[in-house]
Amino acid sequence: MTAELVVQTRGLVKRFGSAVTAVDGLDLSIAAGETFGLLGPNGAGKTTALRMLLGLVRPTSGSIRVLGLPPGSPAALAKTGSMGEVAFYPFLSGRDNLRTAARRCGVGDRRVEAALERVGLAERAADKVAGYSLGMRQRLGVAAALLKDPELLVLDEPSNGLDPAGQQDMRALIGQLGAEGRTVVLSSHDMNEVEDLCSRVAVIGGGRLLAQGTPAELRGQPRLWLRAEPADQAAAVAATLTGVARAELADGILGLDLRDPGPAGAAAVNRQMVGAGLAVSEVRIARRPLREVLLELTGGRTGGADSLRQRAGRRHGRLFRRRLRSTGKAEDR
């Protein structure tokens, strides 16, 4: 493992019994200082992979190094902070819960006060956790992860269950932590959170790595989205234009892959559509939504025992990876 890598896995496999393969040949390389996102439906293997990084689950096969060390070793854990399913003593205050956690990881109360201040809970630290909102409990979980002032921060669904304001606050906090130079591994279902925070993203389905790259690379080349009436006639005209590589009509909107995806190419298509007598009411250039990419890669599944139903995800993954290879961009592993 090179000095620049904080996490590296090779051929990582985790099986539970003979029926379930939760992680299947996972290769990840996460560099120091980057915020790295894990995307996938429920049951894709994300949480199992994170637990192996933390030494909570032993791999069936493959190799894994964290901060150059075996996962779960005292030296690695001393530099790693994690937040998963947050559980605190409801009858204790936020401060006393953190003091209990601090004693378990061998740090002093000074770090407790620093962590509370860092996540914006200093004013409510004396209140019992039973009276905390879900957002406050999530913040307390991040505070617990920060107690050791870690180099590596592992966050599993930190915005889960939060309202829009709480999601925005959590996103801002994670962004600040990443800006401090920490390496952050983030598992999330919030597409906006991933796009805003993550420099690279891995999409996992059926325990396998389906695609990896920057959010922009995964979303592919920008497309021209055009609404024109009559829609069927607009689709027929678009298919004949020399500047259009591919045209798709869905819900009355044309999605066009242009040979020149810039403003000049869009303007040329617009002129030709208007010249053909079509009523054009909307023209915009945008990449595919990351959510759409995720659904295509994972076969449209939204959750539940992915590791038992891999065939569809692999088929969709192969099709998508061929598309990525044609652009020469996002990694295919």
mmCIF file of C-alpha atoms in Angstrom, residues 94-320:
data_model
loop_
_atom_site.group_PDB
_atom_site.id
_atom_site.type_symbol
_atom_site.label_atom_id
_atom_site.label_comp_id
_atom_site.label_asym_id
_atom_site.label_seq_id
_atom_site.Cartn_x
_atom_site.Cartn_y
_atom_site.Cartn_z
ATOM 1 C CA GLY A 94 -25.092 14.463 25.902
ATOM 2 C CA ARG A 95 -21.919 15.432 27.746
ATOM 3 C CA ASP A 96 -22.020 12.394 30.039
ATOM 4 C CA ASN A 97 -22.664 10.074 27.100
ATOM 5 C CA LEU A 98 -19.561 11.442 25.410
ATOM 6 C CA ARG A 99 -17.554 11.171 28.616
ATOM 7 C CA THR A 100 -18.519 7.484 28.773
ATOM 8 C CA ALA A 101 -17.433 7.027 25.149
ATOM 9 C CA ALA A 102 -14.210 8.964 25.822
ATOM 10 C CA ARG A 103 -13.247 6.622 28.637
ATOM 11 C CA ARG A 104 -13.804 3.631 26.371
ATOM 12 C CA CYS A 105 -11.408 5.022 23.769
ATOM 13 C CA GLY A 106 -8.902 6.387 26.267
ATOM 14 C CA VAL A 107 -9.184 10.140 25.733
ATOM 15 C CA GLY A 108 -9.736 12.895 28.290
ATOM 16 C CA ASP A 109 -12.717 15.130 28.973
ATOM 17 C CA ARG A 110 -11.012 17.989 27.146
ATOM 18 C CA ARG A 111 -11.790 16.215 23.867
ATOM 19 C CA VAL A 112 -15.435 15.879 24.950
ATOM 20 C CA GLU A 113 -15.877 19.632 25.200
ATOM 21 C CA ALA A 114 -14.056 20.193 21.918
ATOM 22 C CA ALA A 115 -16.268 17.653 20.120
ATOM 23 C CA LEU A 116 -19.483 19.157 21.536
ATOM 24 C CA GLU A 117 -18.407 22.598 20.401
ATOM 25 C CA ARG A 118 -17.422 21.254 16.988
ATOM 26 C CA VAL A 119 -20.886 19.842 16.245
ATOM 27 C CA GLY A 120 -22.828 22.748 17.752
ATOM 28 C CA LEU A 121 -24.151 20.955 20.841
ATOM 29 C CA ALA A 122 -22.288 22.858 23.566
ATOM 30 C CA GLU A 123 -25.402 24.753 24.670
ATOM 31 C CA ARG A 124 -27.471 21.558 24.985
ATOM 32 C CA ALA A 125 -24.713 19.336 26.364
ATOM 33 C CA ALA A 126 -26.208 19.213 29.866
ATOM 34 C CA ASP A 127 -29.643 18.080 28.609
ATOM 35 C CA LYS A 128 -30.611 14.425 28.719
ATOM 36 C CA VAL A 129 -30.374 12.650 25.378
ATOM 37 C CA ALA A 130 -34.010 11.519 25.835
ATOM 38 C CA GLY A 131 -34.990 15.097 24.983
ATOM 39 C CA TYR A 132 -32.781 15.358 21.889
ATOM 40 C CA SER A 133 -34.247 15.512 18.407
ATOM 41 C CA LEU A 134 -33.075 12.976 15.826
ATOM 42 C CA GLY A 135 -30.842 15.623 14.282
ATOM 43 C CA MET A 136 -29.212 16.321 17.644
ATOM 44 C CA ARG A 137 -28.621 12.602 18.197
ATOM 45 C CA GLN A 138 -26.987 12.379 14.782
ATOM 46 C CA ARG A 139 -24.762 15.320 15.694
ATOM 47 C CA LEU A 140 -23.892 13.608 18.966
ATOM 48 C CA GLY A 141 -22.900 10.548 16.952
ATOM 49 C CA VAL A 142 -20.524 12.664 14.869
ATOM 50 C CA ALA A 143 -19.153 14.173 18.096
ATOM 51 C CA ALA A 144 -18.446 10.644 19.387
ATOM 52 C CA ALA A 145 -16.624 9.875 16.131
ATOM 53 C CA LEU A 146 -14.467 12.986 16.618
ATOM 54 C CA LEU A 147 -13.352 12.220 20.170
ATOM 55 C CA LYS A 148 -10.000 10.782 19.068
ATOM 56 C CA ASP A 149 -9.394 13.653 16.603
ATOM 57 C CA PRO A 150 -9.185 10.978 13.889
ATOM 58 C CA GLU A 151 -7.367 11.031 10.570
ATOM 59 C CA LEU A 152 -10.050 8.750 9.068
ATOM 60 C CA LEU A 153 -13.764 9.357 9.640
ATOM 61 C CA VAL A 154 -16.285 6.646 8.683
ATOM 62 C CA LEU A 155 -19.880 7.882 8.486
ATOM 63 C CA ASP A 156 -22.706 5.450 7.725
ATOM 64 C CA GLU A 157 -25.908 7.286 6.722
ATOM 65 C CA PRO A 158 -25.300 10.385 8.886
ATOM 66 C CA SER A 159 -28.347 12.192 7.422
ATOM 67 C CA ASN A 160 -30.721 9.254 7.740
ATOM 68 C CA GLY A 161 -34.114 10.358 9.056
ATOM 69 C CA LEU A 162 -33.292 14.057 9.182
ATOM 70 C CA ASP A 163 -35.607 16.776 7.887
ATOM 71 C CA PRO A 164 -34.317 19.083 5.092
ATOM 72 C CA ALA A 165 -32.896 21.611 7.563
ATOM 73 C CA GLY A 166 -31.159 18.861 9.517
ATOM 74 C CA GLN A 167 -29.743 17.383 6.297
ATOM 75 C CA GLN A 168 -28.383 20.780 5.321
ATOM 76 C CA ASP A 169 -26.734 21.241 8.717
ATOM 77 C CA MET A 170 -25.191 17.770 8.618
ATOM 78 C CA ARG A 171 -23.918 18.345 5.087
ATOM 79 C CA ALA A 172 -22.265 21.595 6.164
ATOM 80 C CA LEU A 173 -20.634 19.870 9.143
ATOM 81 C CA ILE A 174 -19.236 17.003 7.033
ATOM 82 C CA GLY A 175 -17.960 19.507 4.483
ATOM 83 C CA GLN A 176 -16.094 21.374 7.209
ATOM 84 C CA LEU A 177 -14.577 18.162 8.548
ATOM 85 C CA GLY A 178 -13.361 17.211 5.087
ATOM 86 C CA ALA A 179 -11.940 20.694 4.546
ATOM 87 C CA GLU A 180 -9.759 20.162 7.631
ATOM 88 C CA GLY A 181 -7.821 17.503 5.744
ATOM 89 C CA ARG A 182 -9.466 14.423 7.240
ATOM 90 C CA THR A 183 -10.213 11.435 5.060
ATOM 91 C CA VAL A 184 -13.979 10.835 5.115
ATOM 92 C CA VAL A 185 -15.715 7.659 3.956
ATOM 93 C CA LEU A 186 -19.399 8.452 3.584
ATOM 94 C CA SER A 187 -22.250 6.032 2.958
ATOM 95 C CA SER A 188 -25.434 7.891 2.026
ATOM 96 C CA HIS A 189 -28.724 7.695 0.127
ATOM 97 C CA ASP A 190 -28.802 11.479 -0.259
ATOM 98 C CA MET A 191 -27.682 12.139 -3.847
ATOM 99 C CA ASN A 192 -27.255 15.871 -3.250
ATOM 100 C CA GLU A 193 -25.104 15.166 -0.207
ATOM 101 C CA VAL A 194 -22.864 12.844 -2.193
ATOM 102 C CA GLU A 195 -22.511 15.246 -5.126
ATOM 103 C CA ASP A 196 -21.786 18.221 -2.876
ATOM 104 C CA LEU A 197 -19.272 16.500 -0.621
ATOM 105 C CA CYS A 198 -17.568 13.613 -2.404
ATOM 106 C CA SER A 199 -14.595 13.899 -4.707
ATOM 107 C CA ARG A 200 -15.094 10.284 -5.819
ATOM 108 C CA VAL A 201 -17.949 7.799 -5.554
ATOM 109 C CA ALA A 202 -18.192 4.010 -5.695
ATOM 110 C CA VAL A 203 -21.515 2.422 -6.659
ATOM 111 C CA ILE A 204 -22.067 -0.987 -5.056
ATOM 112 C CA GLY A 205 -24.771 -3.518 -5.846
ATOM 113 C CA GLY A 206 -24.998 -7.166 -4.910
ATOM 114 C CA GLY A 207 -21.783 -6.715 -2.947
ATOM 115 C CA ARG A 208 -19.840 -5.833 -6.093
ATOM 116 C CA LEU A 209 -18.255 -2.610 -7.297
ATOM 117 C CA LEU A 210 -20.318 -1.569 -10.330
ATOM 118 C CA ALA A 211 -18.660 1.755 -11.153
ATOM 119 C CA GLN A 212 -16.276 4.269 -9.625
ATOM 120 C CA GLY A 213 -15.333 7.837 -10.463
ATOM 121 C CA THR A 214 -16.130 11.455 -9.745
ATOM 122 C CA PRO A 215 -19.833 12.348 -9.601
ATOM 123 C CA ALA A 216 -19.464 14.200 -12.905
ATOM 124 C CA GLU A 217 -17.843 11.188 -14.577
ATOM 125 C CA LEU A 218 -20.574 8.848 -13.374
ATOM 126 C CA ARG A 219 -23.252 11.205 -14.668
ATOM 127 C CA GLY A 220 -21.649 11.120 -18.122
ATOM 128 C CA GLN A 221 -21.517 13.773 -20.810
ATOM 129 C CA PRO A 222 -24.006 16.656 -20.619
ATOM 130 C CA ARG A 223 -27.204 16.134 -22.615
ATOM 131 C CA LEU A 224 -29.472 18.615 -24.300
ATOM 132 C CA TRP A 225 -32.993 18.435 -22.876
ATOM 133 C CA LEU A 226 -35.583 19.937 -25.185
ATOM 134 C CA ARG A 227 -39.366 20.286 -24.991
ATOM 135 C CA ALA A 228 -41.081 20.905 -28.315
ATOM 136 C CA GLU A 229 -44.542 20.374 -29.767
ATOM 137 C CA PRO A 230 -45.682 18.158 -31.380
ATOM 138 C CA ALA A 231 -43.377 15.888 -29.364
ATOM 139 C CA ASP A 232 -43.444 12.899 -31.760
ATOM 140 C CA GLN A 233 -42.601 15.113 -34.714
ATOM 141 C CA ALA A 234 -39.815 16.766 -32.693
ATOM 142 C CA ALA A 235 -38.296 13.348 -31.964
ATOM 143 C CA ALA A 236 -38.415 12.421 -35.653
ATOM 144 C CA VAL A 237 -36.755 15.690 -36.686
ATOM 145 C CA ALA A 238 -34.063 15.385 -33.975
ATOM 146 C CA ALA A 239 -33.125 11.922 -35.211
ATOM 147 C CA THR A 240 -32.232 13.364 -38.639
ATOM 148 C CA LEU A 241 -29.963 16.176 -37.391
ATOM 149 C CA THR A 242 -26.259 15.702 -38.064
ATOM 150 C CA GLY A 243 -25.302 17.213 -34.693
ATOM 151 C CA VAL A 244 -27.364 14.653 -32.751
ATOM 152 C CA ALA A 245 -25.753 11.305 -31.899
ATOM 153 C CA ARG A 246 -28.809 9.899 -30.104
ATOM 154 C CA ALA A 247 -32.333 11.077 -29.284
ATOM 155 C CA GLU A 248 -34.757 9.713 -26.692
ATOM 156 C CA LEU A 249 -38.289 10.903 -25.958
ATOM 157 C CA ALA A 250 -39.694 10.418 -22.444
ATOM 158 C CA ASP A 251 -42.646 12.191 -20.824
ATOM 159 C CA GLY A 252 -42.746 14.757 -23.619
ATOM 160 C CA ILE A 253 -39.080 15.793 -23.208
ATOM 161 C CA LEU A 254 -36.338 14.971 -25.696
ATOM 162 C CA GLY A 255 -32.966 13.899 -24.335
ATOM 163 C CA LEU A 256 -30.310 14.462 -26.992
ATOM 164 C CA ASP A 257 -26.678 13.324 -27.035
ATOM 165 C CA LEU A 258 -24.909 15.974 -29.088
ATOM 166 C CA ARG A 259 -21.689 15.594 -31.028
ATOM 167 C CA ASP A 260 -20.862 19.091 -29.746
ATOM 168 C CA PRO A 261 -22.357 19.137 -26.208
ATOM 169 C CA GLY A 262 -21.564 22.804 -25.626
ATOM 170 C CA PRO A 263 -23.761 25.916 -25.996
ATOM 171 C CA ALA A 264 -22.990 26.227 -29.715
ATOM 172 C CA GLY A 265 -24.264 22.720 -30.399
ATOM 173 C CA ALA A 266 -27.428 23.364 -28.384
ATOM 174 C CA ALA A 267 -28.074 26.632 -30.218
ATOM 175 C CA ALA A 268 -27.681 24.900 -33.581
ATOM 176 C CA VAL A 269 -30.206 22.201 -32.652
ATOM 177 C CA ASN A 270 -32.649 24.813 -31.362
ATOM 178 C CA ARG A 271 -32.444 26.786 -34.623
ATOM 179 C CA GLN A 272 -33.071 23.686 -36.696
ATOM 180 C CA MET A 273 -36.043 22.611 -34.582
ATOM 181 C CA VAL A 274 -37.640 26.051 -34.831
ATOM 182 C CA GLY A 275 -36.866 26.109 -38.548
ATOM 183 C CA ALA A 276 -38.782 22.849 -38.911
ATOM 184 C CA GLY A 277 -41.900 24.583 -37.572
ATOM 185 C CA LEU A 278 -41.801 23.107 -34.075
ATOM 186 C CA ALA A 279 -42.849 25.083 -30.994
ATOM 187 C CA VAL A 280 -39.813 24.884 -28.686
ATOM 188 C CA SER A 281 -40.668 25.858 -25.090
ATOM 189 C CA GLU A 282 -37.648 24.569 -23.132
ATOM 190 C CA VAL A 283 -33.938 24.079 -23.863
ATOM 191 C CA ARG A 284 -31.345 23.194 -21.226
ATOM 192 C CA ILE A 285 -28.020 21.384 -20.968
ATOM 193 C CA ALA A 286 -27.520 19.071 -17.988
ATOM 194 C CA ARG A 287 -25.886 15.799 -17.031
ATOM 195 C CA ARG A 288 -28.008 12.820 -16.061
ATOM 196 C CA PRO A 289 -29.113 12.893 -12.412
ATOM 197 C CA LEU A 290 -26.930 10.731 -10.182
ATOM 198 C CA ARG A 291 -30.081 9.010 -8.920
ATOM 199 C CA GLU A 292 -30.864 7.850 -12.462
ATOM 200 C CA VAL A 293 -27.336 6.505 -12.851
ATOM 201 C CA LEU A 294 -27.639 4.605 -9.559
ATOM 202 C CA LEU A 295 -30.968 3.045 -10.558
ATOM 203 C CA GLU A 296 -29.597 1.963 -13.935
ATOM 204 C CA LEU A 297 -26.459 0.452 -12.437
ATOM 205 C CA THR A 298 -28.300 -1.480 -9.735
ATOM 206 C CA GLY A 299 -31.178 -2.613 -11.930
ATOM 207 C CA GLY A 300 -33.721 -0.247 -10.381
ATOM 208 C CA ARG A 301 -33.851 -2.045 -7.047
ATOM 209 C CA THR A 302 -34.520 0.117 -4.014
ATOM 210 C CA GLY A 303 -33.494 -2.293 -1.293
ATOM 211 C CA GLY A 304 -33.569 -5.677 0.323
ATOM 212 C CA ALA A 305 -31.089 -8.546 0.176
ATOM 213 C CA ASP A 306 -29.221 -7.425 -2.929
ATOM 214 C CA SER A 307 -26.648 -10.106 -2.300
ATOM 215 C CA LEU A 308 -29.279 -12.748 -3.067
ATOM 216 C CA ARG A 309 -30.282 -11.166 -6.389
ATOM 217 C CA GLN A 310 -27.125 -10.220 -8.258
ATOM 218 C CA ARG A 311 -27.868 -11.157 -11.850
ATOM 219 C CA ALA A 312 -29.916 -8.072 -12.815
ATOM 220 C CA GLY A 313 -27.495 -5.682 -11.144
ATOM 221 C CA ARG A 314 -24.533 -7.250 -12.934
ATOM 222 C CA ARG A 315 -26.291 -7.045 -16.316
ATOM 223 C CA HIS A 316 -27.155 -3.366 -15.885
ATOM 224 C CA GLY A 317 -23.678 -2.718 -14.494
ATOM 225 C CA ARG A 318 -22.016 -4.248 -17.574
ATOM 226 C CA LEU A 319 -24.120 -2.109 -19.916
ATOM 227 C CA PHE A 320 -23.341 1.054 -17.993
#
